[in-house]
Coordinates of C-alpha atoms in Angstrom, one line a residue:
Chain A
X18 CA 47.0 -78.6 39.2
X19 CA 49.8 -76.7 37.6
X20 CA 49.6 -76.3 33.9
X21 CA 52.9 -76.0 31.7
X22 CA 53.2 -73.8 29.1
X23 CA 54.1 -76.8 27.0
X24 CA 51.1 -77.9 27.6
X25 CA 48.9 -75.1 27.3
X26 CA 50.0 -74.5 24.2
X27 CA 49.9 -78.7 22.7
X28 CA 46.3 -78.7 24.1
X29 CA 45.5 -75.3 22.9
X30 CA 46.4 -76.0 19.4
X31 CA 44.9 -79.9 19.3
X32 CA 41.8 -78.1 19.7
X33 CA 42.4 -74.9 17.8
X34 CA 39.9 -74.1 15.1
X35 CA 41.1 -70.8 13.8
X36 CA 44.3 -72.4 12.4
X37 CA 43.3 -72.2 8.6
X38 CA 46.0 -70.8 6.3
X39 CA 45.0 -67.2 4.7
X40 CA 43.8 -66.6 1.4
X41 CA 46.3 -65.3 -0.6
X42 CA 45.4 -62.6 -2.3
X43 CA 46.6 -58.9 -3.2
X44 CA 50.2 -60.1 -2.5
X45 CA 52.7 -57.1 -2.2
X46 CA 50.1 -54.5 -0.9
X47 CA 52.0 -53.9 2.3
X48 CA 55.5 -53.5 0.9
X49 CA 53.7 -51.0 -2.0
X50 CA 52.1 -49.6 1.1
X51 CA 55.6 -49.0 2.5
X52 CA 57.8 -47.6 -0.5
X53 CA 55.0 -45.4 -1.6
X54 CA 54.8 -43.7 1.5
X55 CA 58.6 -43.6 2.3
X56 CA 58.7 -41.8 -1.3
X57 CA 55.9 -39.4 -0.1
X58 CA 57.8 -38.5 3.5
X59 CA 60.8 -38.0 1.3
X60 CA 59.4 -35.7 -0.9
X61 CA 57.6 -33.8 2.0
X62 CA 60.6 -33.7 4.2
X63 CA 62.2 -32.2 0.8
X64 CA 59.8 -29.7 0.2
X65 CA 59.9 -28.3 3.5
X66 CA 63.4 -28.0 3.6
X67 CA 62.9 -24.9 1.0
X68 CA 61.4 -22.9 3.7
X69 CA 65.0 -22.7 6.0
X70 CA 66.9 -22.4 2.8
X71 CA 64.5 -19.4 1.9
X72 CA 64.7 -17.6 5.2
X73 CA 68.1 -18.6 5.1
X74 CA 69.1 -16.5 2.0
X75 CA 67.0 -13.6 2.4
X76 CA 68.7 -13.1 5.7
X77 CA 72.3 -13.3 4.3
X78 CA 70.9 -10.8 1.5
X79 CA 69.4 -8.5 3.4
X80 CA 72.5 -8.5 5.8
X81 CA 74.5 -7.4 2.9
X82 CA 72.4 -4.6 1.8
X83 CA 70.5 -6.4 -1.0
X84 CA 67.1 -7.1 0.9
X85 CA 64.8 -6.6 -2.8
X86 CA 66.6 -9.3 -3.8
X87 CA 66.2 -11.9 -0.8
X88 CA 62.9 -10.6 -1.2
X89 CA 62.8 -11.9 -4.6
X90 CA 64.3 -15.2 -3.9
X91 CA 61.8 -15.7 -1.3
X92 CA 58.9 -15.0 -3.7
X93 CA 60.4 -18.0 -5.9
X94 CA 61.5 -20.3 -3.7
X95 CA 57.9 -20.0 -1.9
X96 CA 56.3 -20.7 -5.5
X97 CA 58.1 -23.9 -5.9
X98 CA 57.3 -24.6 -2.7
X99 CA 53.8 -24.0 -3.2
X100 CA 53.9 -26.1 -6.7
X101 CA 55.3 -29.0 -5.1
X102 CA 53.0 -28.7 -2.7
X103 CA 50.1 -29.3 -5.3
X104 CA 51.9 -31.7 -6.9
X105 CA 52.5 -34.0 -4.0
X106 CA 48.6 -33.4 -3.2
X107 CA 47.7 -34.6 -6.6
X108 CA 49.9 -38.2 -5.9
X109 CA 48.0 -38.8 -2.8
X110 CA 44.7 -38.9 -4.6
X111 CA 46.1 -41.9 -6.3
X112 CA 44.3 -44.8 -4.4
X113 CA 45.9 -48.2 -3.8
X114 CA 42.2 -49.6 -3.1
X115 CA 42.0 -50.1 -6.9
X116 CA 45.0 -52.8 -7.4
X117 CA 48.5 -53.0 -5.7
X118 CA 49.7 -53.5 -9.5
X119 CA 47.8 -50.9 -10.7
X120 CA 48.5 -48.1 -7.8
X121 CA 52.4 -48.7 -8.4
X122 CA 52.1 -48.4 -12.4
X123 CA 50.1 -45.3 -11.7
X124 CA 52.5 -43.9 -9.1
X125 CA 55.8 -44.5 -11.5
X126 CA 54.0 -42.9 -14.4
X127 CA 53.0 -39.6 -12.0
X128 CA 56.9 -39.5 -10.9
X129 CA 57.9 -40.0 -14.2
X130 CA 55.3 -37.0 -15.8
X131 CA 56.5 -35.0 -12.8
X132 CA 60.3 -35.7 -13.0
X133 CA 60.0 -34.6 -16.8
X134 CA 57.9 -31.7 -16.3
X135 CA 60.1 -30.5 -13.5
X136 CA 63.4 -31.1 -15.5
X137 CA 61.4 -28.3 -18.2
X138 CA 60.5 -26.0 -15.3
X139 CA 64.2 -25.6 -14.0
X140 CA 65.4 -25.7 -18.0
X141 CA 63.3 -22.6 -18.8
X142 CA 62.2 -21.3 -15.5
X143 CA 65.8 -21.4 -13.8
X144 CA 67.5 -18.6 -15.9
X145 CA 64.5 -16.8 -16.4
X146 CA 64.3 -16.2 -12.9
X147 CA 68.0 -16.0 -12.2
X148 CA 68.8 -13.4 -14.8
X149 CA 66.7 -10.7 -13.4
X150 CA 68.1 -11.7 -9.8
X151 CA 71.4 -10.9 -11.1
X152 CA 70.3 -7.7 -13.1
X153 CA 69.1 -6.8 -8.8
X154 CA 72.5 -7.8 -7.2
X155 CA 74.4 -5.7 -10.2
X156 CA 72.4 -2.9 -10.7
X157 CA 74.7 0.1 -9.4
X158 CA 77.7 -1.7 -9.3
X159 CA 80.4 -1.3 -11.7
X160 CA 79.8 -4.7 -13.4
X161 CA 76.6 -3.3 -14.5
X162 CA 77.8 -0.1 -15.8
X163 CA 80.6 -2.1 -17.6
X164 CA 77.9 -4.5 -19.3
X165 CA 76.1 -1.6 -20.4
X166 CA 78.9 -0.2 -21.5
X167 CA 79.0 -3.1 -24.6
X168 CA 78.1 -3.5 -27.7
X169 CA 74.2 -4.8 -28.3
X170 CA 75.5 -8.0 -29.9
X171 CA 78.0 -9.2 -26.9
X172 CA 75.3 -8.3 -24.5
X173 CA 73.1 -10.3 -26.1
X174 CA 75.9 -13.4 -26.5
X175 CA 76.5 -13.3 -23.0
X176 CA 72.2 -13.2 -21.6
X177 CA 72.5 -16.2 -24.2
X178 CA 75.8 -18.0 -22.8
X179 CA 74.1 -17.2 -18.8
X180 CA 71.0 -18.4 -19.9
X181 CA 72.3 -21.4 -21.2
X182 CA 74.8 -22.4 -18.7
X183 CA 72.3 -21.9 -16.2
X184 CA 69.8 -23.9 -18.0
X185 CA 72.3 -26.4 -17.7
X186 CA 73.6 -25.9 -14.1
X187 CA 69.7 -26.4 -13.5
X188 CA 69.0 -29.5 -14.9
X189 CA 72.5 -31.1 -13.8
X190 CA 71.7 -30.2 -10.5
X191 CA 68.2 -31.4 -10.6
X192 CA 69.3 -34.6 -12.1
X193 CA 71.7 -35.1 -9.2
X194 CA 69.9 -34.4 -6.4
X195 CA 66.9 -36.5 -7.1
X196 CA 69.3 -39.1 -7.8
X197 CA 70.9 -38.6 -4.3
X198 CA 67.1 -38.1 -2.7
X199 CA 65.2 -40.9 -4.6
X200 CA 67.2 -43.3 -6.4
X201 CA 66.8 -46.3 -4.0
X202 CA 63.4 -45.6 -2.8
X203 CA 62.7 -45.6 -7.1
X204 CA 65.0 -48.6 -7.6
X205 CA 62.4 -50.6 -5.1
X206 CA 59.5 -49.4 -6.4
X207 CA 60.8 -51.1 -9.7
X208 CA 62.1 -54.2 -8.0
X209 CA 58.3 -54.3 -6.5
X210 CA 56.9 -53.9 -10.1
X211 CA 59.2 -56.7 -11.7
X212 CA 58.6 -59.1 -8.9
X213 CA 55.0 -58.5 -9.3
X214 CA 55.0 -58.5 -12.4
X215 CA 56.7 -62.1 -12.1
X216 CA 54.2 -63.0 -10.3
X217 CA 51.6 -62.2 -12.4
X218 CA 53.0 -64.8 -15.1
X219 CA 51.6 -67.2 -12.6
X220 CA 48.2 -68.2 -10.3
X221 CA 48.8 -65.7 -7.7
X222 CA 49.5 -63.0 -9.5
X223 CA 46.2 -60.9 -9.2
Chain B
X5 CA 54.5 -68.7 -6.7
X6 CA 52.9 -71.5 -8.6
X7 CA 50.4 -73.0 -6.6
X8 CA 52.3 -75.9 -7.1
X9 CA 54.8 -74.6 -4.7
X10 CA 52.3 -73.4 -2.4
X11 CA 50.4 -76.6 -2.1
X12 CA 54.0 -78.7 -1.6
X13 CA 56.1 -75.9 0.3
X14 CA 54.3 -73.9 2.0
X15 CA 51.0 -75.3 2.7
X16 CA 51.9 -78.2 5.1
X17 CA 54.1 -75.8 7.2
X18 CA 51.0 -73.2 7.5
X19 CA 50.8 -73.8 10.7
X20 CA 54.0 -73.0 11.9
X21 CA 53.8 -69.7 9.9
X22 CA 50.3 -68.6 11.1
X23 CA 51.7 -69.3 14.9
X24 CA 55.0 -67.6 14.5
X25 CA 52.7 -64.6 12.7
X26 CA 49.8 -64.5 15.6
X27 CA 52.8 -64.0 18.0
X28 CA 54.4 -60.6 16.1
X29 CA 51.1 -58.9 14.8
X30 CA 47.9 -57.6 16.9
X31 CA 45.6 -56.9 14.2
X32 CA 44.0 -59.7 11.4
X33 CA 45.4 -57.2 8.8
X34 CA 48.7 -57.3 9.8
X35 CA 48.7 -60.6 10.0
X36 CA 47.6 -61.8 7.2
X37 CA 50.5 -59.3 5.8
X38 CA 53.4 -61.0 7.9
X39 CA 51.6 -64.7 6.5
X40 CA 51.8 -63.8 3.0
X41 CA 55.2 -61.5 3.4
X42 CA 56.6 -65.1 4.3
X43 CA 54.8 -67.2 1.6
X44 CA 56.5 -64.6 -1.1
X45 CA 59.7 -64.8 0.7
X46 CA 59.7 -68.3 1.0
X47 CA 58.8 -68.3 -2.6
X48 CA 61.9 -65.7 -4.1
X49 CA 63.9 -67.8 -1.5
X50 CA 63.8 -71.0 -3.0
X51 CA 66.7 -71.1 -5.0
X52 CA 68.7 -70.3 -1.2
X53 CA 67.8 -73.5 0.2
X54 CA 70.5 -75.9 -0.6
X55 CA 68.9 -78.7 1.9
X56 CA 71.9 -78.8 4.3
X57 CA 68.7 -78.4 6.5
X58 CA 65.1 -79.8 6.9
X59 CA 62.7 -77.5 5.0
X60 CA 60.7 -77.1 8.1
X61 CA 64.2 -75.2 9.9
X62 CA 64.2 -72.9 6.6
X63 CA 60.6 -72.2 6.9
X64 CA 61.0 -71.5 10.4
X65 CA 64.3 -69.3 9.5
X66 CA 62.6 -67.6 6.9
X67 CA 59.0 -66.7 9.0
X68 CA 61.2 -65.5 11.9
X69 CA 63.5 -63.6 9.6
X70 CA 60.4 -61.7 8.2
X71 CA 58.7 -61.2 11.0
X72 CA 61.3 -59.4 12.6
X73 CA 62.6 -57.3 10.0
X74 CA 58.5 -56.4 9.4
X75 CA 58.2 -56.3 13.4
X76 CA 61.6 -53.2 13.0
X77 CA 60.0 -51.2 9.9
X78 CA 56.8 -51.1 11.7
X79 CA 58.7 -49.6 14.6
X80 CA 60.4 -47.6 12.2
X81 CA 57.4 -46.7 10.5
X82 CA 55.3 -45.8 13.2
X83 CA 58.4 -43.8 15.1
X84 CA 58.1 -41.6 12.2
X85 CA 54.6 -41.2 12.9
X86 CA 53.6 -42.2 9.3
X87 CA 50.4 -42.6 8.4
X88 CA 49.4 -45.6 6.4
X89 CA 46.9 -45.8 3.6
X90 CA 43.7 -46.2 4.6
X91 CA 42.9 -49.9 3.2
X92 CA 39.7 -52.2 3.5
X93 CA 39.8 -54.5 6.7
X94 CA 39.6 -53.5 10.0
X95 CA 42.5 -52.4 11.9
X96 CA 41.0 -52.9 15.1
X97 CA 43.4 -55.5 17.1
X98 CA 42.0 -59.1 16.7
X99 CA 41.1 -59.3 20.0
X100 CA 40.2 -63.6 19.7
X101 CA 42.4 -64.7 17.1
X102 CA 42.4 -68.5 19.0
X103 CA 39.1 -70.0 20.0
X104 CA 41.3 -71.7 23.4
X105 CA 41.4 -68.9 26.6
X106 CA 44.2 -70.7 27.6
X107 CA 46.2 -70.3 24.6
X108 CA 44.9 -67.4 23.5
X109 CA 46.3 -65.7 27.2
X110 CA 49.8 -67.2 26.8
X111 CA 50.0 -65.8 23.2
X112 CA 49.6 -62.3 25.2
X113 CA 52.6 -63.0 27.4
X114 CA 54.3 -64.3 24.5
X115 CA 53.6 -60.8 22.9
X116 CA 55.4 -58.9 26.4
X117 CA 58.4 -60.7 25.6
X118 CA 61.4 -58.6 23.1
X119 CA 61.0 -59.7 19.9
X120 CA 64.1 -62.4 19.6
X121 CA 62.7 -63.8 23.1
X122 CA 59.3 -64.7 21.3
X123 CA 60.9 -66.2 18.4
X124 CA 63.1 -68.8 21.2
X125 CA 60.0 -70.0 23.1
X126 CA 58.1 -70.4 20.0
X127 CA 60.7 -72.7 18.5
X128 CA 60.9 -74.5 22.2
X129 CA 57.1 -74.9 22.3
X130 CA 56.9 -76.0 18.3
X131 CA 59.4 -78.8 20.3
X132 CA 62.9 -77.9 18.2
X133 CA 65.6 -79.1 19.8
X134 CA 68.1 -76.8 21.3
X135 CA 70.2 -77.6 19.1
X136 CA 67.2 -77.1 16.2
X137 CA 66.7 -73.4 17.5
X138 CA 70.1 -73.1 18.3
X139 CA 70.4 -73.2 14.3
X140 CA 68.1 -71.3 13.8
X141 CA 68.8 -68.5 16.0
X142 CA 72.3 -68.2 15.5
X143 CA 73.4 -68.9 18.7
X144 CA 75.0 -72.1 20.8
X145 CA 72.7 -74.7 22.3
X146 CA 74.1 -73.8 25.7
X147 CA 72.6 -69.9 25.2
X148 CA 69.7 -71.3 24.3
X149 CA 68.9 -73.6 27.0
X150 CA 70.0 -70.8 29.2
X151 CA 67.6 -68.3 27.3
X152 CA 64.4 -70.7 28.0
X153 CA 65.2 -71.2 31.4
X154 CA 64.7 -67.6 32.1
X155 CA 62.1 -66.9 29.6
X156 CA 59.9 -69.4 30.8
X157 CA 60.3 -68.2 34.3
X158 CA 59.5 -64.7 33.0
X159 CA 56.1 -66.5 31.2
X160 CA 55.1 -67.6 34.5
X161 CA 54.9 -64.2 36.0
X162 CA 52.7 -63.3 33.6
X163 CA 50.7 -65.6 33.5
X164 CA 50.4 -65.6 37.1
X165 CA 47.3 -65.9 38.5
X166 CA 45.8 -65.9 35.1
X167 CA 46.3 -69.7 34.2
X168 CA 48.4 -71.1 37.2

């Protein structure tokens, strides 16, 4: 005799054993699953990107004639490159098997340290490693000859003013982009944290 | 979530959740996600329900509305090859989640079925009313009616010669 599916599926669950609600436990694991590891495609996806922009600009230097220096921006792009690249290494050793609560608290705190310690890299690092590029680009040209030209003291003022301004220009545009990259994937890891955190006022909060 | 609300709210209509769950998930990990994505949902949603409806229709509203939107990041997810953490459980499909063959064989045509499909002949089987799931769905009753004629048709060629 022909069986509906109505049926099959009345008489399948009158005698269905397995019907038992889950434990719950661990609650939010999958969505901390899931921002963590959208944060950790963005910041891969991001890193790569530096190896196009490097090729990128020691091609249009070289094709102007100033191949040292696209040599040089290579060499630093391919160190921050390589830094992130540890960096990012040292968040995936953060294990979630620990606590979800735990593994998120951990995860903000490394993006914090790493947002502050990156913020310091670009401050100092950026004109350190821009001035000389520009010393490369000038060197021969009449600009240079001109700036040597000065007096000690307004040479000096304007290594200070670049400095600064790109100190500046470096954190701004730090600021910016990582606000542009990460600020929603960071605003949910936050919501995550306050909702579990709201949750841990009560029973099923562990 | 007190377990206050648990025990009233959610408890009672577990087994509506864990069947609308079994029928979006293939692994016992993943579905005890979906369960407990829709239990904190359900939970954060409270404060929504304004009981224009029975709780039952929200609960069903709600599970569907998670699975699916779970169901799309997966898809998402797994497009962009992304490779999950490594967690305790198995992530081997739960190949017996139902102790009936029967059932447990139309579950797997259920699973053939696009997503919105599965979430119609569940609500038909759990006996809604067209007009129930017609609420629920967002569409008319006259869809609807339309939509389980030809889904159930579709059933039976799966299940062809499996169970008929």
């Amino acid at each position: 005799m022909e069986r509906s599916i109505e049926n099959i599926w009345k008489e399948g669950f009158q005698a269905e054993e397995k019907l038992s609600a889950p434990v719950i436990s661990n609650l939010y694991k999958r969505k901390s699953k899931l921002v963590i590891q959208q944060i950790k495609n963005r910041s891969k996806k991001d890193n790569l990107s530096l190896i196009p922009v490097a090729l990128i600009m020691f091609g249009v230097l070289a094709f102007i004639g100033k191949a040292l220096l696209g040599l040089y921006v290579v060499v630093l792009i391919s160190a921050l490159f390589f830094l992130n690249k540890k960096t990012l290494k040292n968040l995936e050793a953060i294990d979630i098997k620990t606590n979800t609560y735990e593994y998120l608290i951990t995860y903000r705190n490394q993006i914090k340290n790493i947002t502050t310690k990156t913020t310091w890299l670009l401050g100092i690092g950026l004109p350190i490693a821009i001035i000389p590029a520009y010393w490369i680009f000038f060197d021969g040209t009449k600009v240079m000859t001109n700036f040597k030209e000065l007096a000690l003291g307004i040479e000096i003022l304007i290594v200070v003013g670049m400095t600064l301004v790109l100190l500046l220009l470096g954190v701004l545009s730090y600021r910016l982009s990582t606000r542009m990259m990460y600020a929603r994937l960071l605003e949910r890891l936050e919501s995550t944290i306050e909702d579990m955190e709201e949750l841990m006022k009560n029973s099923f909060g562990k | 979530m007190s377990k206050d609300f648990y025990t009233q709210f959610i408890l009672p209509y577990a087994g509506i959740i864990i069947k609308i769950c079994r029928a979006y998930t293939d692994t016992e990990e993943d579905f005890q996600d979906y369960y407990q994505e829709i239990c904190l949902q359900l939970w954060k949603g409270r404060d929504n329900f304004k009981g224009n409806s029975k709780w039952s229709t929200w609960v069903y509203r709600v599970s569907l509305n998670v699975c699916l939107s779970l169901l799309r990041t997966d898809k998402k997810v797994s497009k962009n090859s992304v490779e999950l953490p490594e967690v305790e459980g198995s992530l081997q499909p739960d190949a017996n989640p139902f102790t009936n063959e029967s059932l447990q064989l139309l579950y797997q045509a259920i699973k053939q079925l696009p997503d919105l499909d599965r979430a119609i002949i569940l609500l038909y089987l759990e006996e809604n009313s067209y007009r129930e799931i017609a609420e629920i769905m967002g569409l008319s009753a006259n869809n609807i009616g339309v939509k389980i004629t030809r889904i159930k048709k579709k059933l039976k060629e799966l299940l062809d010669g499996k169970i008929y």
